[in-house]
Short mmCIF file of C-alpha atoms (C1' of nucleotides) in Angstrom, two decimals:
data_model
loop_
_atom_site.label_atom_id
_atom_site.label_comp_id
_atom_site.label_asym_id
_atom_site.label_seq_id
_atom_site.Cartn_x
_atom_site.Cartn_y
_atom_site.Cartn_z
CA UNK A 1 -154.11 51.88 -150.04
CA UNK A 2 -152.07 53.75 -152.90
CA UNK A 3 -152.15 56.89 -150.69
CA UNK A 4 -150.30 55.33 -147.76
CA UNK A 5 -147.97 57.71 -146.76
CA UNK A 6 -146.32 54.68 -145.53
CA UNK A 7 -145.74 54.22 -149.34
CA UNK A 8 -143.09 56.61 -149.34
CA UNK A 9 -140.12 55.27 -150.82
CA UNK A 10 -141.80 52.88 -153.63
CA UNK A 11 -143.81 56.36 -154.44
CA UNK A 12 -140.70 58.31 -154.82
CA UNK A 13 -139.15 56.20 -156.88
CA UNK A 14 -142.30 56.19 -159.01
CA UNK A 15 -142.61 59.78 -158.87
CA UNK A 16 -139.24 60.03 -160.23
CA UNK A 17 -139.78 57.40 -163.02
CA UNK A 18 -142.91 59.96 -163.61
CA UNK A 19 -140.72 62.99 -164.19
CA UNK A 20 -138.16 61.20 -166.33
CA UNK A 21 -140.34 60.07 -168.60
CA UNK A 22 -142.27 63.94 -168.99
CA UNK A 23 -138.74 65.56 -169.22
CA UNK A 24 -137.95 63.21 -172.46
CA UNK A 25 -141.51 63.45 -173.76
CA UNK A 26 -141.22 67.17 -173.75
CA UNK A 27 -137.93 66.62 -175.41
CA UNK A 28 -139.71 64.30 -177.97
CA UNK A 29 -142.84 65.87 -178.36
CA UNK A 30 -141.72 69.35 -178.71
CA UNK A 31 -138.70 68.40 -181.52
CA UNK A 32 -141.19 65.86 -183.23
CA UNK A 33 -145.19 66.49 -182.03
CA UNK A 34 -147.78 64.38 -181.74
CA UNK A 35 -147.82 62.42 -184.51
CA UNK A 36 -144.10 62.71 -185.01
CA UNK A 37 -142.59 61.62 -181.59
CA UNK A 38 -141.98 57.94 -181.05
CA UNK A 39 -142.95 56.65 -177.54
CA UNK A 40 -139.86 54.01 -177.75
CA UNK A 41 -137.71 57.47 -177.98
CA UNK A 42 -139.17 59.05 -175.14
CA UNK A 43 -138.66 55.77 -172.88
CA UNK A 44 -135.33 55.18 -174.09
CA UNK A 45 -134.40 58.75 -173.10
CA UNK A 46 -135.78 58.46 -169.67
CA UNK A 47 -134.51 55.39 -169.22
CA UNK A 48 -137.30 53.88 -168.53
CA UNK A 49 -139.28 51.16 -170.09
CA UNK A 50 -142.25 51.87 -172.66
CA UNK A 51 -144.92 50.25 -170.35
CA UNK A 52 -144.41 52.73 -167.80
CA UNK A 53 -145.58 55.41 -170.12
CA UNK A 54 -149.11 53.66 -170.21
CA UNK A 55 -149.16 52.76 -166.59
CA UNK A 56 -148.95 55.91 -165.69
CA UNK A 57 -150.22 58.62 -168.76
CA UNK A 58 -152.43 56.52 -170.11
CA UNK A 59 -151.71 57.10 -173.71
CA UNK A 60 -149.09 58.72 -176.17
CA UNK A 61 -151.44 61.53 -176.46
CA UNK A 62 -152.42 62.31 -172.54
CA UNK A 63 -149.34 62.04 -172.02
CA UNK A 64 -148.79 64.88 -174.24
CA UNK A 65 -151.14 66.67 -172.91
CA UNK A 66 -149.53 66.32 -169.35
CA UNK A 67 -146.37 67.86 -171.17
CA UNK A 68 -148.16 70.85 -172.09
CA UNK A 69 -149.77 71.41 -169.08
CA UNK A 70 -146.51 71.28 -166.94
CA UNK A 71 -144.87 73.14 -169.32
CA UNK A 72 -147.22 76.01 -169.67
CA UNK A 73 -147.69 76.00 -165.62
CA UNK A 74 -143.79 76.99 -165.91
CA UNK A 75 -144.06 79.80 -168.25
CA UNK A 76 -146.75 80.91 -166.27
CA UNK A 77 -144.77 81.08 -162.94
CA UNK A 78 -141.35 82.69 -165.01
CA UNK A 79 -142.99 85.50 -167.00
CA UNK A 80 -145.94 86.70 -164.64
CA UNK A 81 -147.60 90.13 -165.85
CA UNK A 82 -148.63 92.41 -163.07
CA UNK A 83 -150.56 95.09 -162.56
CA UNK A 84 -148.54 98.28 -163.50
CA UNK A 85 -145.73 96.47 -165.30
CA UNK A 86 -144.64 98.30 -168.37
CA UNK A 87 -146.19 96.46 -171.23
CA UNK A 88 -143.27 96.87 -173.44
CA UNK A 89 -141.27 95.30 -170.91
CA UNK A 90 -143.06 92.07 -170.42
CA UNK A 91 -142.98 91.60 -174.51
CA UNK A 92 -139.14 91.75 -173.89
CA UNK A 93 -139.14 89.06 -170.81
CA UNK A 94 -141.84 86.50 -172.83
CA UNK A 95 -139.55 86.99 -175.81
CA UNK A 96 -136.50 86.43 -173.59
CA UNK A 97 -138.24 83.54 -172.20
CA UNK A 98 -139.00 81.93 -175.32
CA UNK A 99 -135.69 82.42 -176.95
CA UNK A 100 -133.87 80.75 -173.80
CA UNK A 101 -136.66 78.05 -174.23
CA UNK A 102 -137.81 77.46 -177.54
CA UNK A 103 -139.50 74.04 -176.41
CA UNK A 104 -142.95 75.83 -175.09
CA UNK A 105 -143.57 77.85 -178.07
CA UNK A 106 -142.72 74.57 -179.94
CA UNK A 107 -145.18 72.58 -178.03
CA UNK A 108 -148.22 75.36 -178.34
CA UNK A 109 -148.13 75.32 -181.94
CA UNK A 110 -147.53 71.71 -182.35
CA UNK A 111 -150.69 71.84 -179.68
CA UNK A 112 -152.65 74.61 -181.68
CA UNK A 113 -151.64 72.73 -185.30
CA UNK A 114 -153.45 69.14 -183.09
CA UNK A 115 -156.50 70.59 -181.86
CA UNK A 116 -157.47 72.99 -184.51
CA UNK A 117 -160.75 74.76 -183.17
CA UNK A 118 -162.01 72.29 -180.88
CA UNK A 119 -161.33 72.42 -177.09
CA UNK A 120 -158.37 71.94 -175.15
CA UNK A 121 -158.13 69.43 -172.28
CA UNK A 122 -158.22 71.93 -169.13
CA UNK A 123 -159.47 74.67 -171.71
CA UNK A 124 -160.93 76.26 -168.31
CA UNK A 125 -157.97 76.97 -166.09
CA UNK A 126 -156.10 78.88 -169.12
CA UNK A 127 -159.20 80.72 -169.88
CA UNK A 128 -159.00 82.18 -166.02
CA UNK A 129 -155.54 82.25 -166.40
CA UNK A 130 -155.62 84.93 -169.60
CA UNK A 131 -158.26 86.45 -167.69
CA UNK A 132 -155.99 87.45 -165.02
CA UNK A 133 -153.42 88.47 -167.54
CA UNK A 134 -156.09 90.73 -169.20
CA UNK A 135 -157.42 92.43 -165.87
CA UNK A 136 -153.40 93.46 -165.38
CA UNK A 137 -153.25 94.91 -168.29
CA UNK A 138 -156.64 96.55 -168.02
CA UNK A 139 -155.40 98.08 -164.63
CA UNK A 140 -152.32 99.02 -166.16
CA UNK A 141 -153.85 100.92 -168.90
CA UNK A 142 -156.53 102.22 -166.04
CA UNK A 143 -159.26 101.42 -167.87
CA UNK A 144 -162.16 98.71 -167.90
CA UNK A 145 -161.27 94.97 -169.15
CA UNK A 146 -162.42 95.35 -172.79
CA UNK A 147 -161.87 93.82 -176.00
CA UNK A 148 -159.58 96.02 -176.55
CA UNK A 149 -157.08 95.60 -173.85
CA UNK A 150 -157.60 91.32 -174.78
CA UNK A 151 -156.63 92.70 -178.56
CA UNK A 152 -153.91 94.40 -177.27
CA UNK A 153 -152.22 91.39 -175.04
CA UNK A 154 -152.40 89.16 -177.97
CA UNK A 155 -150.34 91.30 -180.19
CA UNK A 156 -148.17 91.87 -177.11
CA UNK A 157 -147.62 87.99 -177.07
CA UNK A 158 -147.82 87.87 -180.82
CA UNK A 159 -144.70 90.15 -181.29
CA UNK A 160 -142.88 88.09 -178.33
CA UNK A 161 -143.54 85.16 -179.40
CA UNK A 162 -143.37 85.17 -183.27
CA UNK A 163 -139.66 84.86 -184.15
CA UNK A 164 -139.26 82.17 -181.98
CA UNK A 165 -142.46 80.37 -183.75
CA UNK A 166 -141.15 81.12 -187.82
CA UNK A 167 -137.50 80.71 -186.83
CA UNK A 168 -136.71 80.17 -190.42
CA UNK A 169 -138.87 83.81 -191.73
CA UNK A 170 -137.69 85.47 -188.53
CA UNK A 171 -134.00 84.27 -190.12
CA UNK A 172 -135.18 85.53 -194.02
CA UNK A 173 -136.15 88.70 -192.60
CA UNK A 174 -132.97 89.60 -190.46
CA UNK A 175 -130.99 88.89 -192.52
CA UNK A 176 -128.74 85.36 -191.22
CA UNK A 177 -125.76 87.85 -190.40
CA UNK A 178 -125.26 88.61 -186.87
CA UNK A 179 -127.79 89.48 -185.06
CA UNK A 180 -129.22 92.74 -184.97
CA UNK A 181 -130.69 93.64 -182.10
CA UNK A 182 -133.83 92.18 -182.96
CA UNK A 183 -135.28 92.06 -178.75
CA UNK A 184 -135.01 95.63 -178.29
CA UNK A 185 -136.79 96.35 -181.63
CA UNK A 186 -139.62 94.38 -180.60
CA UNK A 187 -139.95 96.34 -177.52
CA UNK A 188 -139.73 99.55 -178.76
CA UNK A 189 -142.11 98.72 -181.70
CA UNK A 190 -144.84 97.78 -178.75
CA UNK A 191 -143.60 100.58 -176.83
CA UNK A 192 -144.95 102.88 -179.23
CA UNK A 193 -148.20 100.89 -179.89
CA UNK A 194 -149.27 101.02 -176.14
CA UNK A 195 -148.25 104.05 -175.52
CA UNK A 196 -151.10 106.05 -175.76
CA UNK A 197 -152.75 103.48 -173.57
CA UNK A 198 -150.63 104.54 -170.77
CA UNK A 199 -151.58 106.79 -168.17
CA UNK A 200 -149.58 109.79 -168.99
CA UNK A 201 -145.97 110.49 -167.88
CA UNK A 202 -144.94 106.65 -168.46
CA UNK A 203 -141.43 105.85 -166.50
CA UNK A 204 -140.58 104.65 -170.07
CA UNK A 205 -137.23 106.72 -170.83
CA UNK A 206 -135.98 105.56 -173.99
CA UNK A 207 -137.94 105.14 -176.93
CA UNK A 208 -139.65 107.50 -179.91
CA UNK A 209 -136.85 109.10 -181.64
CA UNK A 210 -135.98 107.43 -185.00
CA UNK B 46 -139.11 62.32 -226.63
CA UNK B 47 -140.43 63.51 -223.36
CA UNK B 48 -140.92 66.95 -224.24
CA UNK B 49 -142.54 66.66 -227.37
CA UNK B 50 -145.42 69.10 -228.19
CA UNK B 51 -146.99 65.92 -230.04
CA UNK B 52 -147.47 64.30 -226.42
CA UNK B 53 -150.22 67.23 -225.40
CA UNK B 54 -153.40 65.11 -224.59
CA UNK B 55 -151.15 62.50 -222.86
CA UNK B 56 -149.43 65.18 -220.69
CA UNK B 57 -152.30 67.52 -220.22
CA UNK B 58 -154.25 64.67 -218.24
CA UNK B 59 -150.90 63.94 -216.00
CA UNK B 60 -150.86 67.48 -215.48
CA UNK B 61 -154.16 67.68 -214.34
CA UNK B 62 -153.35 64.66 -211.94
CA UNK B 63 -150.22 66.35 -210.72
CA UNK B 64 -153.06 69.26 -210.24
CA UNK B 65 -155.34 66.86 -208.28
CA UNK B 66 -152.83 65.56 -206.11
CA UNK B 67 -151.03 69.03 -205.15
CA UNK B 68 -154.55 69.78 -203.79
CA UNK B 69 -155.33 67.18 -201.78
CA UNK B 70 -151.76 67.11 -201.03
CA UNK B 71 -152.25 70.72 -199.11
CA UNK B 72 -155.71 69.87 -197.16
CA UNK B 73 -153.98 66.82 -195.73
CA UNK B 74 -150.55 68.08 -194.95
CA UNK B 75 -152.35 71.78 -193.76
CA UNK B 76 -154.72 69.19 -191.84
CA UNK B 77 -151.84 66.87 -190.31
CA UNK B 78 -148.80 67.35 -191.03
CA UNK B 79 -145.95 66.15 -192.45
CA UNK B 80 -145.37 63.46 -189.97
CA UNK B 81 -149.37 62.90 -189.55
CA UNK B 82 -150.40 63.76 -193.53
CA UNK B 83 -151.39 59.81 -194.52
CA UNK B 84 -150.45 58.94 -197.96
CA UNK B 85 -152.93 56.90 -199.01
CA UNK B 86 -155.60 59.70 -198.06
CA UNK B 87 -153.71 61.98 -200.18
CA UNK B 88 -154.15 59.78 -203.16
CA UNK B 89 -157.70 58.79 -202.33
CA UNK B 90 -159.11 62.57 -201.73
CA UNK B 91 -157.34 62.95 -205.07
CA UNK B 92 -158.95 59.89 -206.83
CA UNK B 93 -155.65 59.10 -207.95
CA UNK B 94 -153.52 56.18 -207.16
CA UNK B 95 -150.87 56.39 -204.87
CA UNK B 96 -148.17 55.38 -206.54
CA UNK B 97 -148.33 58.21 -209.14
CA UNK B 98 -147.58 60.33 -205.63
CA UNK B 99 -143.78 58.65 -206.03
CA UNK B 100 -143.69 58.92 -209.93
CA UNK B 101 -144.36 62.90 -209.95
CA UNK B 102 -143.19 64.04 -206.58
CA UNK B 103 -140.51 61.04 -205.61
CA UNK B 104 -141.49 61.13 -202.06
CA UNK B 105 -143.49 62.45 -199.21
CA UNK B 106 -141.22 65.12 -198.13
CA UNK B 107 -140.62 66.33 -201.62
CA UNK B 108 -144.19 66.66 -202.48
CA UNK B 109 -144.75 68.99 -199.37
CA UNK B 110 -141.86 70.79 -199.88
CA UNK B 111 -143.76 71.62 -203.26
CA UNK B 112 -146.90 71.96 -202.03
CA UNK B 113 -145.62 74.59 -199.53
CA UNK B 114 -143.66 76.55 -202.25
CA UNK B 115 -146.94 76.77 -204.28
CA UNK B 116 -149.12 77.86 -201.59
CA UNK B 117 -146.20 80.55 -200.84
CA UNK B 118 -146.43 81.90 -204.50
CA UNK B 119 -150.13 82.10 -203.40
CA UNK B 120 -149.55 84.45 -200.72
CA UNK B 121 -146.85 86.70 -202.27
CA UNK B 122 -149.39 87.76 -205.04
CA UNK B 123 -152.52 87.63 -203.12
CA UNK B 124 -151.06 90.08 -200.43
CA UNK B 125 -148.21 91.76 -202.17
CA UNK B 126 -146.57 94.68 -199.81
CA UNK B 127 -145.57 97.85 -202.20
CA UNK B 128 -143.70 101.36 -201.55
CA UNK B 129 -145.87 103.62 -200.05
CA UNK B 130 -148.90 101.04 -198.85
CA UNK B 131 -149.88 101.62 -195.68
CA UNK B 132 -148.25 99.12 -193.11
CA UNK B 133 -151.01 99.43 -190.85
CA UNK B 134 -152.98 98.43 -193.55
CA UNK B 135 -150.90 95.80 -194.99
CA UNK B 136 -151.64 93.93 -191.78
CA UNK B 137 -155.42 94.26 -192.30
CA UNK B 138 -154.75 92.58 -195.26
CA UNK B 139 -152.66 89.79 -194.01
CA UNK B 140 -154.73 88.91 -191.52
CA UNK B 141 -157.67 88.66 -193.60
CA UNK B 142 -155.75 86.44 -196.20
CA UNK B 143 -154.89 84.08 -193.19
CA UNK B 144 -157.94 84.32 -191.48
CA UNK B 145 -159.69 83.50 -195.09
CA UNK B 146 -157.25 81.20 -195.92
CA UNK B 147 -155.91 79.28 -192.23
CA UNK B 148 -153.93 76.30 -194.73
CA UNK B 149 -150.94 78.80 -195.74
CA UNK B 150 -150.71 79.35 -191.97
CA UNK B 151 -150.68 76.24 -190.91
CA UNK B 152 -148.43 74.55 -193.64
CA UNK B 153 -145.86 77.49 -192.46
CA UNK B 154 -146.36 76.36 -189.11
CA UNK B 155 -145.55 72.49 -189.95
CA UNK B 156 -142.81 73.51 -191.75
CA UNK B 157 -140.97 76.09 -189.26
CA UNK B 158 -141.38 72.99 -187.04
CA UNK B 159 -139.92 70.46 -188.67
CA UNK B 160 -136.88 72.38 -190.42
CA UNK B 161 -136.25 74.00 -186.89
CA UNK B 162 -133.53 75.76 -187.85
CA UNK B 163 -131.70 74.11 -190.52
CA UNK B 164 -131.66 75.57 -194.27
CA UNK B 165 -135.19 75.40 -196.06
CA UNK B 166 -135.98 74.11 -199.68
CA UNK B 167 -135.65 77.03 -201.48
CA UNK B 168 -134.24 79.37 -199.18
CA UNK B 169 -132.42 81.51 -201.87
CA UNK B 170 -135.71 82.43 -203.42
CA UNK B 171 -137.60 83.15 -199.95
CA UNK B 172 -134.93 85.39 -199.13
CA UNK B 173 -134.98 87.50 -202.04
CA UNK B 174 -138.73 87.97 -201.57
CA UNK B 175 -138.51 88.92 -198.14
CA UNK B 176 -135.72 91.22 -198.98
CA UNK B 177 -137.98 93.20 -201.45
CA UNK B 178 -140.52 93.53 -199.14
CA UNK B 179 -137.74 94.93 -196.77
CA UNK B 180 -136.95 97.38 -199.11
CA UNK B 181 -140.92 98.02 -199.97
CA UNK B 182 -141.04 99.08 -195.73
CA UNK B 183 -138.00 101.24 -196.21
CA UNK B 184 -139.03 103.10 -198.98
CA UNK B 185 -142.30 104.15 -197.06
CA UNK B 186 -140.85 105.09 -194.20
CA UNK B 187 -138.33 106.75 -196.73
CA UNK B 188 -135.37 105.44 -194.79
CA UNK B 189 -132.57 102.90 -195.72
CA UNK B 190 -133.26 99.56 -195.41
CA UNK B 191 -131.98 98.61 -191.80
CA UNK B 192 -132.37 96.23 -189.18
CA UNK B 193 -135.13 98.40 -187.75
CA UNK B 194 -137.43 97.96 -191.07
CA UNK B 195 -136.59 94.50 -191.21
CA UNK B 196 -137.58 94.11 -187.80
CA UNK B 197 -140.67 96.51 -188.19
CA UNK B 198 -141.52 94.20 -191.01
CA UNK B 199 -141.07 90.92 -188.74
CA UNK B 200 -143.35 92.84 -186.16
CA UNK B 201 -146.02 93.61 -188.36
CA UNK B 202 -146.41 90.11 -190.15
CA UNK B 203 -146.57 88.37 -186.64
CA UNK B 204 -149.50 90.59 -185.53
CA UNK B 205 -151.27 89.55 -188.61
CA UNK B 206 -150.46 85.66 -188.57
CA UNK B 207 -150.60 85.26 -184.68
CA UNK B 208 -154.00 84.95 -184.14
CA UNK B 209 -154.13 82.32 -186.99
CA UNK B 210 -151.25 80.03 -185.94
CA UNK B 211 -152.77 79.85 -182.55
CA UNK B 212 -156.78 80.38 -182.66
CA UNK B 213 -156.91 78.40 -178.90
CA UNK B 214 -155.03 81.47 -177.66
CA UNK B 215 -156.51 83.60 -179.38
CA UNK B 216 -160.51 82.29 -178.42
CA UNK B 217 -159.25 82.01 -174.74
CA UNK B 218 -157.91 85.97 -174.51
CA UNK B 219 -160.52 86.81 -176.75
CA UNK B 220 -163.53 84.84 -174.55
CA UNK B 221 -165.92 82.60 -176.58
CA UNK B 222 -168.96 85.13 -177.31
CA UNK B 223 -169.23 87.37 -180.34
CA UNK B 224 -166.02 87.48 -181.65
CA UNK B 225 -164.83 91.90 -180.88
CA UNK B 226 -162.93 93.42 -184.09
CA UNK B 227 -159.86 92.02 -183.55
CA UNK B 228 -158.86 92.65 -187.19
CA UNK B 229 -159.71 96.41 -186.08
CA UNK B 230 -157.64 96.39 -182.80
CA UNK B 231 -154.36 95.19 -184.55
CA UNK B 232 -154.56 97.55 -187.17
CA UNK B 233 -154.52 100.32 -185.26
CA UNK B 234 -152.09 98.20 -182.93
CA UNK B 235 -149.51 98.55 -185.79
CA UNK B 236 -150.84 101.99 -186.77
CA UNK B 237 -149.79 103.12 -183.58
CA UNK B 238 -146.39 101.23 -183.34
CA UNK B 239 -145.20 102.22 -186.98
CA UNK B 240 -146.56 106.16 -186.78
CA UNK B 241 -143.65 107.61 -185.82
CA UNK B 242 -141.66 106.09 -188.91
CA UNK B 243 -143.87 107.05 -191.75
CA UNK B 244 -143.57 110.36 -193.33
CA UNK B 245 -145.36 113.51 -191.23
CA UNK B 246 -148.49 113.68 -192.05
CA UNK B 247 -149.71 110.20 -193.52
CA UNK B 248 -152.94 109.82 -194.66
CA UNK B 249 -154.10 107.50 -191.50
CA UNK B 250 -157.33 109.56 -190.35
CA UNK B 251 -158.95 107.17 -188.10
CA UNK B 252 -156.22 106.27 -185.23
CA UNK B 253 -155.15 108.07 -182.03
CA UNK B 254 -157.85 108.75 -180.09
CA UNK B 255 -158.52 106.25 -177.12
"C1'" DT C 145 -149.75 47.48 -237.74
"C1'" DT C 146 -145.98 47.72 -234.96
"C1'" DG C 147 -143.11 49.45 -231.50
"C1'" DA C 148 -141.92 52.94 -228.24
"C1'" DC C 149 -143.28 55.93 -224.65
"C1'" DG C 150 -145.85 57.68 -220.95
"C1'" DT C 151 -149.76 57.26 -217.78
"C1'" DC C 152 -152.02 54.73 -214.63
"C1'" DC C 153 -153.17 51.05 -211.07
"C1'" DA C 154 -154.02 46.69 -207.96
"C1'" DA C 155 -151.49 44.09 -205.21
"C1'" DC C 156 -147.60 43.60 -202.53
"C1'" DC C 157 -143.86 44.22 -198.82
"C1'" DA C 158 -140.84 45.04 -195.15
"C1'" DA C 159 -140.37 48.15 -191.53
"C1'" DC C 160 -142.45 50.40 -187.97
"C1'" DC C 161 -145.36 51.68 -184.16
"C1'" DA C 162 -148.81 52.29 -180.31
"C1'" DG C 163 -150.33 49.60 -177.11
"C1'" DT C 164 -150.46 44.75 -174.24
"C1'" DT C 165 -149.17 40.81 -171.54
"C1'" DG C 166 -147.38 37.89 -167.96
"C1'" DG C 167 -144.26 37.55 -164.86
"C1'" DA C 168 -140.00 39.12 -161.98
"C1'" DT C 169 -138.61 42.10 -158.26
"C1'" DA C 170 -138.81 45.28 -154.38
"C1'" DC C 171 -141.26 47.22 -150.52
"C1'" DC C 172 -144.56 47.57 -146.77
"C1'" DT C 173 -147.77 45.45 -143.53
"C1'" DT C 174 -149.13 42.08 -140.15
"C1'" DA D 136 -141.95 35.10 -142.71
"C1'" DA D 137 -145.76 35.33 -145.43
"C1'" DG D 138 -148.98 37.88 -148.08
"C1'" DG D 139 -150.35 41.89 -150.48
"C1'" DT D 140 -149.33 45.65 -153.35
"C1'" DA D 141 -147.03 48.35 -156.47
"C1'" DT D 142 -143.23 49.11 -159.71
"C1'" DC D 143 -140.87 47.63 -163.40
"C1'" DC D 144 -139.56 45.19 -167.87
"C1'" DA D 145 -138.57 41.90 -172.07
"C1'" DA D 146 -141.01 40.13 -175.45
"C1'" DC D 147 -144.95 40.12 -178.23
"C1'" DT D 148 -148.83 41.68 -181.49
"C1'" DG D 149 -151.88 43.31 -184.90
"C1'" DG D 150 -152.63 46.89 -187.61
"C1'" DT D 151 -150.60 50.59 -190.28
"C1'" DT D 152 -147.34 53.07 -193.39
"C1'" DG D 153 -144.18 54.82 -196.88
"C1'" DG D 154 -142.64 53.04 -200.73
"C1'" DT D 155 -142.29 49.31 -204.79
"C1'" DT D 156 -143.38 46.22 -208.52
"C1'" DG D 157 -145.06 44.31 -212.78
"C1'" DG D 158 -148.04 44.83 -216.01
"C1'" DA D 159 -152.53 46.89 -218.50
"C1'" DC D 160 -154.07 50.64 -221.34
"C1'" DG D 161 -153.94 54.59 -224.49
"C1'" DT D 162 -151.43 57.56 -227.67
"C1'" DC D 163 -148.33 58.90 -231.13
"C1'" DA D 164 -144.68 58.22 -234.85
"C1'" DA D 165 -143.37 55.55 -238.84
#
DNA sequence: TTGACGTCCAACCAACCAGTTGGATACCTT
DNA sequence: AAGGTATCCAACTGGTTGGTTGGACGTCAA
């Protein structure tokens, strides 16, 4: 049977083959997209031959969709929010995130551009998974999940998440000098927005003098 | 000659055609892409053929690049950003242009992608715009322009366009039902994050209360 | 009318690309 | 050792794509 245990080594190998060929396709997908990437890229960098991507993904585009999944599962696991975290904060870890590794934000719009309004392939498990995020926040504030609190994560993710999504406006802006210290702007600018939200006597130190 | 005033009829219908195929050139590149944007539908939704894509534009690229520029224009004069306009309120108005208008958004998107971070078409002119509007901020918040404005600036624009450039996000924090007042929620989002820069005493009544 | 100029188009092409096929090779089981 | 199973791959294919070509048509100047 394919689940043999017994099947160990010839599995392995597979499993391997497997994650070679969704490391380059992440590569591929996220510098090119859907319609851009070329699967004869993505099994040349792998290493692997072009067949395998159909044996084992099916198509060019599940096999996308694998990408995204995995890669999303890994943003989820490196910039949790918690209950009681300082909001401000996590804008500056998801923007640190995201500026260390461009590819995810690169994927979800080349994602979000692909699938317009309709559903997403495991539309479900985000849905509970920004559910979660939500009822942190909500706790954090102290209040009741609302709209309000959902309102207010998006804009946290929107500010975290925008320069690394317009590189080229986030570059018109600032100026393409050196950098200013455009991270600790970001979190002082949500700083201020959630701060009311707070329960009062935030451990936030630094922040509203201009 | 080319130019010739005496040519008028003659160039007045290729103008039109130029006109035609600009438009269907920004449905199908807002639609798919540069990579995924199909010629031949271009010229087709345009009822023009093809080949006059190559005579006016020279190629594919080119005639996005143009098509991009113009819907740019768009947005500068629709939602224009003066001294002393509310910033708060200049996101309200962003995010209704997007939200009425999703293709400037989206052709953005496309192009942020596939530029990544090399030098854009007309970056000169792009950066003089954004600079005004730097200096627009600054002049509100009656400060010199600074890092901090232009980074204020980059803030406010991405909780505008966020919710446009990735509506799966946005549905999945927001849940499916009734769609809250998000437009509402960011406003007073930015209200919040930008009060401490404007002037005392701004005219923002609604606001602080949670 | 004639000739020049610019617009327009049907048909064409060579390159490319996602997806397939048929068989070679390695491993495990009996 | 033989048979079964699964991985792997070189070569192929049929449809598509960006871009081209050669000429028809209409307009204006002289």
């Amino acid at each position: 049977m394919t689940q043999d245990p017994a099947a160990a080594t010839a599995t392995a190998t597979a499993a391997t083959t497997k994650q070679r060929l969704l490391a380059a396709a992440r590569e591929e997908f996220a510098a090119h997209g859907i319609a851009g990437a070329r699967v004869d890229r993505i099994a040349e960098l792998a290493g692997v031959n072009k067949e395998r991507i159909y044996g084992y993904f099916g198509s060019k585009q599940k096999l996308f969709d694998q990408v995204v999944s995995q890669a999303l599962d890994e943003l989820a696991e490196a910039v949790p929010l918690r209950p009681g975290d300082d909001p401000a904060e996590y804008v500056g870890r998801v923007y640190d995130f995201h500026r260390a590794n461009p590819v995810l934000v690169r994927l979800s719009l080349w994602e979000g551009l692909h699938y317009r309004d309709e559903a997403l392939p495991d539309e479900e498990r985000r849905a509970t998974h920004y559910e979660r995020k939500v009822a942190a926040l909500a706790e954090t504030f102290g209040t009741e999940v609302s709209p309000e609190v959902a309102s207010c994560l998006l804009g946290l993710i929107a500010l975290a998440a925008w320069p690394s999504a317009v590189p080229q406006m986030s570059r018109l802006i600032l100026g393409a000098g050196p950098r200013p210290d455009l991270r600790a702007h970001l979190v002082e600018f949500a700083r201020r927005a959630v701060a009311d939200s707070l329960p009062a006597g935030g451990g936030a130190g630094t922040g509203a003098e201009a």
